[in-house]
């Protein structure tokens, strides 16, 4: 696999900058593929999910909660610095991305500030080649609540506001730790969740704390050389039992988002119900748990585009994206959605 296999041209005006008035107002592209290179594309509204999933199916959501992960401060030399939490590694420690004219050295201190004029020191303690490890003077979460800013993705051009605080968070979010939203879940509101339950569609949850690494571009043309970022996941026993029951009864496992899928497939591959995963899914991967996937449209040359290509077939995804661009679907985090079912033995 080559990086250039996963490129496409996207008109900038199709990048959704704001959410629609209601969560369920999005469009939904259903990708029906019963064999490689034979695909039917059906333009729908998101509420049509009520007729696509069937009684006895299981929707698996990621219940992670986005934290205010962006911090602003100054180096000891006085230069401005921005820290973006990549993942929290302990009560007082985290791995971060740093934006500065010159990155502060290990052993030095960065002074974080907020609009109220409060400050606290962060100690630089390590570097793994991509991310920097830092130590906070007290609990990371409590300091982020006082000093942090909602970390909107780099392709959203406005500063986070009150609308983002509400809408860049799913209605099932409860476990804080993500620095990016599991965006497929953004399309659901409480009303449609209740309608699905009435139809006999079951629901379960996993937790995968989405890291800032999800936006890190793939720089290796040879994908076998790419090092996937780590993210923490956890799957309750109740969810594993629901999956087993659903499969026994002939229902489908529908992952709501690529993060739910990665958590489920990481558990199936490792046998571990929790831990850190750097599972990198590319065409040729043999899926073990997930049957169908609800997902947004993903960035060119991204690991997420590679994942959906592995799931539904590269040519089918290319056709779906070309169709979505032609039909002016809205792309990325605040954009529209796709519904895919797993293609057995997709042609690479």
Short mmCIF file of C-alpha atoms in Angstrom, two decimals:
data_model
loop_
_atom_site.label_atom_id
_atom_site.label_comp_id
_atom_site.label_asym_id
_atom_site.label_seq_id
_atom_site.Cartn_x
_atom_site.Cartn_y
_atom_site.Cartn_z
CA UNK A 1 0.00 0.00 0.00
CA UNK A 2 1.20 3.48 -0.94
CA UNK A 3 0.11 6.75 0.63
CA UNK A 4 -0.80 8.15 -2.79
CA UNK A 5 -3.45 5.41 -3.14
CA UNK A 6 -5.51 7.29 -0.53
CA UNK A 7 -5.46 10.80 -1.91
CA UNK A 8 -8.35 12.78 -3.36
CA UNK A 9 -9.08 16.41 -4.22
CA UNK A 10 -11.65 18.09 -1.98
CA UNK A 11 -13.09 21.56 -2.70
CA UNK A 12 -12.46 23.60 0.48
CA UNK A 13 -16.06 24.81 0.58
CA UNK A 14 -17.21 21.24 1.35
CA UNK A 15 -15.38 21.23 4.70
CA UNK A 16 -18.13 21.79 7.28
CA UNK A 17 -17.20 24.69 9.55
CA UNK A 18 -20.27 24.60 11.80
CA UNK A 19 -22.82 21.97 12.82
CA UNK A 20 -26.30 21.98 11.30
CA UNK A 21 -29.22 23.29 13.35
CA UNK A 22 -30.12 19.80 14.60
CA UNK A 23 -27.87 16.78 15.06
CA UNK A 24 -30.05 14.55 12.89
CA UNK A 25 -30.25 17.05 9.98
CA UNK A 26 -27.19 15.52 8.30
CA UNK A 27 -27.26 13.58 5.07
CA UNK A 28 -26.33 9.91 4.98
CA UNK A 29 -24.70 8.10 2.08
CA UNK A 30 -25.49 4.39 2.17
CA UNK A 31 -22.81 2.34 0.44
CA UNK A 32 -24.19 -1.01 -0.69
CA UNK A 33 -21.46 -3.32 -1.94
CA UNK A 34 -22.05 -7.05 -2.34
CA UNK A 35 -18.81 -7.68 -4.19
CA UNK A 36 -15.59 -5.81 -5.06
CA UNK A 37 -16.03 -2.96 -7.55
CA UNK A 38 -19.80 -3.38 -7.59
CA UNK A 39 -21.35 -0.70 -5.47
CA UNK A 40 -24.71 1.02 -5.18
CA UNK A 41 -24.73 4.48 -3.63
CA UNK A 42 -27.97 5.66 -2.02
CA UNK A 43 -28.46 9.29 -0.96
CA UNK A 44 -30.41 9.45 2.29
CA UNK A 45 -31.05 11.65 5.32
CA UNK A 46 -29.54 10.64 8.63
CA UNK A 47 -32.93 9.78 10.13
CA UNK A 48 -33.10 6.94 7.57
CA UNK A 49 -30.78 5.08 9.94
CA UNK A 50 -34.07 3.97 11.54
CA UNK A 51 -34.81 1.84 8.47
CA UNK A 52 -31.25 0.77 7.68
CA UNK A 53 -30.41 -0.93 10.96
CA UNK A 54 -32.67 -3.80 11.92
CA UNK A 55 -34.28 -5.10 15.13
CA UNK A 56 -31.72 -7.25 16.92
CA UNK A 57 -28.74 -5.29 15.60
CA UNK A 58 -26.33 -3.74 18.11
CA UNK A 59 -25.10 -0.15 17.82
CA UNK A 60 -21.78 0.31 19.63
CA UNK A 61 -21.01 3.92 20.62
CA UNK A 62 -17.80 5.48 21.91
CA UNK A 63 -18.73 7.22 25.17
CA UNK A 64 -15.51 9.21 25.50
CA UNK A 65 -15.84 12.89 26.40
CA UNK A 66 -13.79 15.64 24.79
CA UNK A 67 -11.67 17.57 27.28
CA UNK A 68 -10.49 21.23 26.98
CA UNK A 69 -7.10 20.02 25.79
CA UNK A 70 -5.50 23.12 24.27
CA UNK A 71 -3.29 25.22 26.58
CA UNK A 72 -1.56 28.56 25.99
CA UNK A 73 1.51 29.84 27.80
CA UNK A 74 5.03 31.19 27.64
CA UNK A 75 8.49 29.66 27.77
CA UNK A 76 11.03 30.74 30.36
CA UNK A 77 12.55 32.89 27.61
CA UNK A 78 9.23 34.70 27.14
CA UNK A 79 8.24 33.16 23.80
CA UNK A 80 4.66 32.03 23.20
CA UNK A 81 3.89 28.33 23.30
CA UNK A 82 0.80 26.21 22.70
CA UNK A 83 0.35 22.73 24.16
CA UNK A 84 -2.21 20.26 22.82
CA UNK A 85 -2.78 17.17 24.95
CA UNK A 86 -2.14 14.03 22.91
CA UNK A 87 -3.07 11.64 25.70
CA UNK A 88 -3.07 11.72 29.49
CA UNK A 89 -0.63 9.17 30.92
CA UNK A 90 -1.06 9.68 34.67
CA UNK A 91 -2.71 11.85 37.28
CA UNK A 92 -0.14 14.60 36.75
CA UNK A 93 1.43 13.63 33.41
CA UNK A 94 0.52 13.80 29.75
CA UNK A 95 1.97 13.52 26.27
CA UNK A 96 1.50 16.69 24.24
CA UNK A 97 2.07 18.29 20.88
CA UNK A 98 3.86 21.64 21.10
CA UNK A 99 3.66 24.64 18.83
CA UNK A 100 6.40 27.21 19.40
CA UNK A 101 9.08 29.05 17.46
CA UNK A 102 11.56 26.82 19.28
CA UNK A 103 10.40 23.86 21.38
CA UNK A 104 11.49 24.13 25.04
CA UNK A 105 14.13 21.62 26.11
CA UNK A 106 13.67 18.74 28.53
CA UNK A 107 14.10 19.97 32.11
CA UNK A 108 12.77 23.45 31.41
CA UNK A 109 9.42 24.90 32.48
CA UNK A 110 6.51 26.34 30.52
CA UNK A 111 4.14 28.74 32.29
CA UNK A 112 0.52 28.18 31.28
CA UNK A 113 -1.95 31.04 31.65
CA UNK A 114 -5.65 31.71 31.22
CA UNK A 115 -7.76 34.79 30.51
CA UNK A 116 -8.27 35.37 34.24
CA UNK A 117 -4.54 35.96 34.63
CA UNK A 118 -3.89 32.74 36.56
CA UNK A 119 -0.77 30.71 35.78
CA UNK A 120 0.78 27.35 36.60
CA UNK A 121 4.10 25.69 35.63
CA UNK A 122 4.46 22.64 33.39
CA UNK A 123 7.77 20.75 33.42
CA UNK A 124 9.17 19.26 30.22
CA UNK A 125 10.30 15.73 31.11
CA UNK A 126 10.65 13.71 27.90
CA UNK A 127 10.32 13.27 24.14
CA UNK A 128 9.53 10.06 22.20
CA UNK A 129 10.36 11.35 18.73
CA UNK A 130 6.85 12.69 18.04
CA UNK A 131 5.26 13.84 21.30
CA UNK A 132 6.57 15.58 24.42
CA UNK A 133 5.95 14.30 27.95
CA UNK A 134 5.13 16.95 30.53
CA UNK A 135 4.44 16.99 34.27
CA UNK A 136 1.67 19.09 35.82
CA UNK A 137 1.80 20.37 39.42
CA UNK A 138 -1.60 18.82 40.22
CA UNK A 139 -4.36 16.72 38.63
CA UNK A 140 -4.34 17.20 34.86
CA UNK A 141 -8.12 17.17 34.47
CA UNK A 142 -8.70 19.84 37.13
CA UNK A 143 -6.13 22.15 35.56
CA UNK A 144 -7.57 21.64 32.08
CA UNK A 145 -11.01 22.66 33.32
CA UNK A 146 -9.60 25.98 34.53
CA UNK A 147 -7.05 26.70 31.81
CA UNK A 148 -7.93 24.59 28.77
CA UNK A 149 -9.65 25.41 25.50
CA UNK A 150 -11.80 23.09 23.38
CA UNK A 151 -9.46 21.60 20.75
CA UNK A 152 -11.34 22.00 17.47
CA UNK A 153 -9.71 20.19 14.53
CA UNK A 154 -7.17 22.15 12.46
CA UNK A 155 -9.49 22.36 9.44
CA UNK A 156 -12.18 24.23 11.44
CA UNK A 157 -11.19 27.85 11.08
CA UNK A 158 -13.13 29.65 13.84
CA UNK A 159 -12.29 29.91 17.51
CA UNK A 160 -14.33 27.55 19.72
CA UNK A 161 -17.53 29.11 21.05
CA UNK A 162 -20.59 28.12 23.05
CA UNK A 163 -22.11 26.24 20.12
CA UNK A 164 -18.96 24.13 19.80
CA UNK A 165 -18.91 23.41 23.54
CA UNK A 166 -22.27 21.69 23.12
CA UNK A 167 -22.12 20.25 19.61
CA UNK A 168 -18.52 18.99 19.49
CA UNK A 169 -19.58 16.42 22.07
CA UNK A 170 -21.84 13.39 21.64
CA UNK A 171 -24.99 12.97 23.72
CA UNK A 172 -23.56 9.69 25.10
CA UNK A 173 -20.26 11.27 26.23
CA UNK A 174 -19.44 10.52 29.86
CA UNK A 175 -15.78 9.42 30.25
CA UNK A 176 -13.42 12.42 29.88
CA UNK A 177 -10.15 11.91 28.04
CA UNK A 178 -10.55 12.57 24.30
CA UNK A 179 -8.97 15.50 22.50
CA UNK A 180 -11.15 15.00 19.42
CA UNK A 181 -14.78 13.97 19.19
CA UNK A 182 -15.85 10.53 17.92
CA UNK A 183 -17.66 12.35 15.17
CA UNK A 184 -20.01 9.64 13.87
CA UNK A 185 -21.77 9.86 17.23
CA UNK A 186 -22.46 13.59 16.76
CA UNK A 187 -25.43 12.77 14.48
CA UNK A 188 -27.48 11.15 17.26
CA UNK A 189 -29.77 13.00 19.65
CA UNK A 190 -31.75 11.57 22.57
CA UNK A 191 -34.92 11.33 20.49
CA UNK A 192 -33.45 9.12 17.78
CA UNK A 193 -31.74 6.93 20.39
CA UNK A 194 -35.16 6.31 21.96
CA UNK A 195 -36.72 5.59 18.56
CA UNK A 196 -34.01 3.00 17.86
CA UNK A 197 -34.67 1.32 21.20
CA UNK A 198 -38.40 1.13 20.42
CA UNK A 199 -37.54 -0.57 17.13
CA UNK A 200 -35.57 -3.25 18.97
CA UNK A 201 -32.12 -1.97 18.00
CA UNK A 202 -29.81 -2.53 20.96
CA UNK A 203 -27.11 -0.13 22.15
CA UNK A 204 -23.80 -0.63 23.93
CA UNK A 205 -20.71 1.43 24.63
CA UNK A 206 -16.94 1.28 24.52
CA UNK A 207 -14.46 3.96 25.51
CA UNK A 208 -11.58 5.03 23.29
CA UNK A 209 -9.95 8.33 24.14
CA UNK A 210 -9.26 9.87 20.75
CA UNK A 211 -5.77 11.38 20.69
CA UNK A 212 -4.42 14.37 18.79
CA UNK A 213 -2.42 11.84 16.79
CA UNK A 214 -5.58 11.19 14.79
CA UNK A 215 -4.82 14.45 12.94
CA UNK A 216 -1.11 13.72 12.49
CA UNK A 217 -0.50 13.32 8.76
CA UNK A 218 0.96 10.12 7.38
CA UNK A 219 4.36 11.07 6.01
CA UNK A 220 5.64 7.70 4.76
CA UNK A 221 4.76 6.84 1.15
CA UNK A 222 5.30 3.17 2.07
CA UNK A 223 2.54 2.57 4.62
CA UNK A 224 4.39 -0.36 6.18
CA UNK A 225 6.80 2.23 7.62
CA UNK A 226 4.11 4.36 9.30
CA UNK A 227 4.04 4.31 13.09
CA UNK A 228 0.49 4.53 14.38
CA UNK A 229 -0.21 6.68 17.44
CA UNK A 230 -1.42 5.06 20.69
CA UNK A 231 -4.88 5.57 22.18
CA UNK A 232 -6.38 4.17 25.38
CA UNK A 233 -9.49 1.97 25.15
CA UNK A 234 -11.75 0.02 27.47
CA UNK A 235 -14.64 -2.34 26.75
CA UNK A 236 -17.09 -3.30 29.53
CA UNK A 237 -17.99 -6.94 30.00
CA UNK A 238 -21.62 -6.00 29.37
CA UNK A 239 -20.69 -4.83 25.86
CA UNK A 240 -18.79 -8.04 25.10
CA UNK A 241 -21.78 -10.06 26.31
CA UNK A 242 -24.13 -7.97 24.14
CA UNK A 243 -21.91 -8.61 21.12
CA UNK A 244 -21.92 -12.36 21.76
CA UNK A 245 -25.70 -12.41 22.20
CA UNK A 246 -26.27 -10.33 19.06
CA UNK A 247 -24.11 -12.61 16.93
CA UNK A 248 -25.79 -15.74 18.29
CA UNK A 249 -29.17 -14.28 17.38
CA UNK A 250 -28.10 -13.33 13.86
CA UNK A 251 -27.91 -9.57 14.41
CA UNK A 252 -25.22 -7.26 13.09
CA UNK A 253 -22.59 -5.40 15.10
CA UNK A 254 -22.70 -1.77 13.93
CA UNK A 255 -19.77 0.37 15.07
CA UNK A 256 -20.71 4.03 15.45
CA UNK A 257 -17.45 5.53 14.23
CA UNK A 258 -13.95 4.35 13.45
CA UNK A 259 -12.95 4.75 17.10
CA UNK A 260 -15.57 2.25 18.25
CA UNK A 261 -14.41 -0.09 15.50
CA UNK A 262 -10.75 0.22 16.51
CA UNK A 263 -11.60 -0.50 20.14
CA UNK A 264 -13.60 -3.60 19.24
CA UNK A 265 -11.04 -4.90 16.78
CA UNK A 266 -8.19 -4.18 19.22
CA UNK A 267 -9.94 -6.29 21.86
CA UNK A 268 -10.53 -9.10 19.38
CA UNK A 269 -6.90 -9.03 18.24
CA UNK A 270 -5.30 -8.82 21.69
CA UNK A 271 -7.82 -10.51 23.98
CA UNK A 272 -7.41 -7.53 26.32
CA UNK A 273 -10.49 -5.60 27.40
CA UNK A 274 -8.53 -2.41 28.05
CA UNK A 275 -5.15 -0.84 27.42
CA UNK A 276 -3.38 1.19 24.78
CA UNK A 277 -3.85 0.36 21.11
CA UNK A 278 -1.95 1.42 18.02
CA UNK A 279 -3.89 -0.86 15.68
CA UNK A 280 -3.31 0.34 12.11
CA UNK A 281 -5.99 -1.00 9.78
CA UNK A 282 -5.22 -1.01 6.05
CA UNK A 283 -6.66 -3.00 3.12
CA UNK A 284 -6.08 -6.68 3.67
CA UNK A 285 -6.98 -6.55 7.37
CA UNK A 286 -9.34 -9.33 8.45
CA UNK A 287 -12.11 -7.88 10.61
CA UNK A 288 -13.16 -10.04 13.53
CA UNK A 289 -16.06 -8.27 15.25
CA UNK A 290 -17.66 -5.42 13.33
CA UNK A 291 -20.20 -6.05 10.54
CA UNK A 292 -21.27 -2.49 9.64
CA UNK A 293 -19.85 0.98 10.21
CA UNK A 294 -21.38 4.42 10.51
CA UNK A 295 -18.71 7.02 9.84
CA UNK A 296 -18.08 10.55 8.61
CA UNK A 297 -15.98 11.44 5.57
CA UNK A 298 -12.25 11.48 6.30
CA UNK A 299 -9.20 13.50 5.35
CA UNK A 300 -7.15 12.60 2.26
CA UNK A 301 -4.14 10.38 3.01
CA UNK A 302 -5.42 9.71 6.55
CA UNK A 303 -5.30 6.46 8.50
CA UNK A 304 -9.09 6.68 8.84
CA UNK A 305 -9.54 6.73 5.06
CA UNK A 306 -7.33 3.63 4.94
CA UNK A 307 -9.52 1.97 7.58
CA UNK A 308 -12.80 2.51 5.70
CA UNK A 309 -11.10 1.37 2.49
CA UNK A 310 -10.12 -1.86 4.25
CA UNK A 311 -13.69 -2.27 5.47
CA UNK A 312 -15.65 -1.65 2.27
CA UNK A 313 -13.06 -1.97 -0.50
CA UNK A 314 -10.75 0.67 -1.95
CA UNK A 315 -12.57 1.12 -5.25
CA UNK A 316 -15.95 1.28 -3.53
CA UNK A 317 -14.73 4.00 -1.19
CA UNK A 318 -13.18 5.94 -4.08
CA UNK A 319 -16.53 5.80 -5.89
CA UNK A 320 -18.39 6.85 -2.73
CA UNK A 321 -16.13 9.84 -2.13
CA UNK A 322 -16.32 10.98 -5.76
CA UNK A 323 -20.12 10.75 -5.53
CA UNK A 324 -20.18 12.65 -2.22
CA UNK A 325 -18.06 15.46 -3.68
CA UNK A 326 -20.25 15.66 -6.78
CA UNK A 327 -23.40 15.76 -4.64
CA UNK A 328 -21.83 18.36 -2.31
CA UNK A 329 -21.93 16.38 0.90
CA UNK A 330 -20.41 18.13 3.90
CA UNK A 331 -17.04 16.68 4.98
CA UNK A 332 -15.15 15.94 8.22
CA UNK A 333 -16.13 16.46 11.86
CA UNK A 334 -19.26 18.59 11.46
CA UNK A 335 -20.11 16.98 8.13
CA UNK A 336 -22.37 14.24 6.83
CA UNK A 337 -22.16 10.49 7.35
CA UNK A 338 -21.76 7.20 5.49
CA UNK A 339 -23.15 3.77 6.30
CA UNK A 340 -20.95 0.85 5.22
CA UNK A 341 -21.18 -2.89 5.64
CA UNK A 342 -18.11 -5.08 5.64
CA UNK A 343 -17.13 -6.49 2.30
CA UNK A 344 -15.86 -10.03 2.56
CA UNK A 345 -12.47 -10.45 0.87
CA UNK A 346 -12.45 -7.01 -0.77
CA UNK A 347 -10.25 -6.66 -3.82
CA UNK A 348 -7.26 -4.47 -3.01
#
